[in-house]
Amino acid sequence: MINSLVSVLPLLLQSSYAIPLALSRASSTSSDHLASPGVLGIASPTHCIPGGGHQWSPAFRSDNQPVDAAHFYAKANTSITLSQTAFTSTSGTSSGLPTPTFEARTIPRRNVIYFTNWGVYKSHYTAPDVPVDKVTHLVYAFADLDVDGQIKSSDEYSDLQMLYNDASSSYGTSGGNEVHGSVEQLFRLKRENRHLKTLLSIGGWTYSKQGKFQPATKNDDSRQHFAASAVQHLADWGFDGLDVDWEYPESTEEAEEYVLLLKACREALDEYAAKHNQDYHYLLTVAASAGPNIYQVHKLAEMDAYVDAWHVMTYDFAGSWDKTTGHQANIYPIPGNPDATKFSADRAISDYMAAGIFAHKLTLGLPLYGRSFTNAEGLGEEYEGVGHGTSEHGIWTYRDLPRPGSESFFDQHAIATWSYNADTKELVSYDDPRSARAKADYIKKNRLGGAFFWEASGDKMGENSLVQILAEEMVSLDMSDNMLDYPDSPYDNIRRRGP
């Protein structure tokens, strides 16, 4: 084992994806990141897949064969520092996943946040509100697409035109061709915080369900048009990468087309960097389902050849589409109560790794919202309705939780939090500081690449901020520089790096 690892390390350190990365999500309204009943998995509230409880042993793959640590860690990442006494035992971690056969002393991790272009309306949450000192990557959701693959703004006012009442929007007085809106604000954040990398997320739940990806990926011409158009938006708007959010390919043919789409995007990004003599790796990430009946259709290993990071949507495991209450973002199942844990994050992470995806490319998703059930007696029990919510029925943002009169509980075995009001019989499943710290521990023990959050406006401020807790607990964050040079942008304030 040791000899085989030593022999491959020099090759691994040459990996083109050695630079730590970012992530992805859904559509143009708040409910876009909320999937419809029966769909599990994007960075928004509402993605859930119907299915029964899974009794999953985290130490085994889906074919019931023991996990091979050497298989998972055969590739090295230049962000990993090997000690002189690097090789350790493979006795296994407390989660059941294999202990790496070398000691990873320092793994700069990603702390990613999704930022929506509709949040400026409903939540009055704008780019200056982002806790940039705690975030490594920001994913901007969402860009729309036409059936021919042409990428376009889903809200030109929010994206490009809105003016802000502060000095950050003073560019428009010069008489030049300047961009405003969130695009201007995000570029300003990049300029002032060089560690912040931004990605443009394309698609999402709503645009996927409108059937836009299928025609846009059906042939080589449409895929090339998609890739060229996406990179053009990146270059015009000043982003560091692309996040593709197709929910979801449903057939073998569509899965193959998804691989070819990612290949076209990767090639277009690299060609853009080469054209401008930029020694910079533009990022390509995907929003990935945590539902087995979805990801088992995908050609994960083939996709992985072009993807820098996977944003695994490990939430929306339970909701209004279910007959019983349940945890919506648990790490492990509860063997004695399968109706309460119909899915688990550990099952998804284990399956992705068994498919050949390396731990440092997997990003664990955390929801900044809770799902409610009314007239409920407990977890795994039947309920009647979902009650009110912050902006829509059945969904409370984390900043509004726990609800008044409720008592909160933490299941240290499932790694899940919920609250319950005995008078109103309202049960809400969500993450809090206790589960966030436990999830950070899971990320570290299993050498995952980091965490991501859906979505920014739902977090609390101060010591109870989940984004802050993950940043502090993961310790070493990816502070690599972003890109500020976009010589072809039509916007003066992007091309000249600001005013």
PDB file of N, CA and C in Angstrom, residues 52-53 324-327 336-342 379-381:
ATOM      1  N   GLY A  52     -37.908   5.417   0.053  1.00  0.00           N
ATOM      2  CA  GLY A  52     -38.021   4.913   1.409  1.00  0.00           C
ATOM      3  C   GLY A  52     -36.747   5.124   2.175  1.00  0.00           C
ATOM      4  N   GLY A  53     -36.743   4.665   3.423  1.00  0.00           N
ATOM      5  CA  GLY A  53     -35.555   4.808   4.250  1.00  0.00           C
ATOM      6  C   GLY A  53     -34.441   3.902   3.773  1.00  0.00           C
ATOM      7  N   THR A 324     -44.694  11.425   6.076  1.00  0.00           N
ATOM      8  CA  THR A 324     -44.264  11.526   7.468  1.00  0.00           C
ATOM      9  C   THR A 324     -43.250  12.644   7.634  1.00  0.00           C
ATOM     10  N   THR A 325     -43.108  13.124   8.852  1.00  0.00           N
ATOM     11  CA  THR A 325     -42.078  14.111   9.156  1.00  0.00           C
ATOM     12  C   THR A 325     -40.708  13.456   9.067  1.00  0.00           C
ATOM     13  N   GLY A 326     -39.665  14.270   9.020  1.00  0.00           N
ATOM     14  CA  GLY A 326     -38.331  13.698   8.965  1.00  0.00           C
ATOM     15  C   GLY A 326     -37.257  14.756   9.003  1.00  0.00           C
ATOM     16  N   HIS A 327     -36.030  14.307   9.206  1.00  0.00           N
ATOM     17  CA  HIS A 327     -34.881  15.207   9.123  1.00  0.00           C
ATOM     18  C   HIS A 327     -34.660  15.570   7.657  1.00  0.00           C
ATOM     19  N   GLY A 336     -33.492   2.683  13.705  1.00  0.00           N
ATOM     20  CA  GLY A 336     -34.769   2.339  14.319  1.00  0.00           C
ATOM     21  C   GLY A 336     -35.937   3.176  13.856  1.00  0.00           C
ATOM     22  N   ASN A 337     -35.691   4.180  13.021  1.00  0.00           N
ATOM     23  CA  ASN A 337     -36.767   5.063  12.571  1.00  0.00           C
ATOM     24  C   ASN A 337     -36.499   5.507  11.130  1.00  0.00           C
ATOM     25  N   PRO A 338     -36.593   4.583  10.175  1.00  0.00           N
ATOM     26  CA  PRO A 338     -36.262   4.923   8.787  1.00  0.00           C
ATOM     27  C   PRO A 338     -37.143   6.008   8.189  1.00  0.00           C
ATOM     28  N   ASP A 339     -38.375   6.163   8.677  1.00  0.00           N
ATOM     29  CA  ASP A 339     -39.248   7.202   8.137  1.00  0.00           C
ATOM     30  C   ASP A 339     -38.763   8.604   8.493  1.00  0.00           C
ATOM     31  N   ALA A 340     -37.926   8.699   9.524  1.00  0.00           N
ATOM     32  CA  ALA A 340     -37.397  10.001   9.937  1.00  0.00           C
ATOM     33  C   ALA A 340     -36.135  10.372   9.171  1.00  0.00           C
ATOM     34  N   THR A 341     -35.487   9.396   8.565  1.00  0.00           N
ATOM     35  CA  THR A 341     -34.263   9.647   7.788  1.00  0.00           C
ATOM     36  C   THR A 341     -34.357   8.870   6.479  1.00  0.00           C
ATOM     37  N   LYS A 342     -35.127   9.394   5.569  1.00  0.00           N
ATOM     38  CA  LYS A 342     -35.377   8.708   4.301  1.00  0.00           C
ATOM     39  C   LYS A 342     -34.140   8.699   3.411  1.00  0.00           C
ATOM     40  N   LEU A 379     -40.858  12.835  15.119  1.00  0.00           N
ATOM     41  CA  LEU A 379     -40.122  12.470  13.914  1.00  0.00           C
ATOM     42  C   LEU A 379     -40.573  11.109  13.392  1.00  0.00           C
ATOM     43  N   GLY A 380     -40.722  11.022  12.074  1.00  0.00           N
ATOM     44  CA  GLY A 380     -41.151   9.772  11.465  1.00  0.00           C
ATOM     45  C   GLY A 380     -42.631   9.505  11.611  1.00  0.00           C
ATOM     46  N   GLU A 381     -43.386  10.520  12.042  1.00  0.00           N
ATOM     47  CA  GLU A 381     -44.826  10.371  12.263  1.00  0.00           C
ATOM     48  C   GLU A 381     -45.605  11.138  11.188  1.00  0.00           C
TER      49      GLU A 381
END
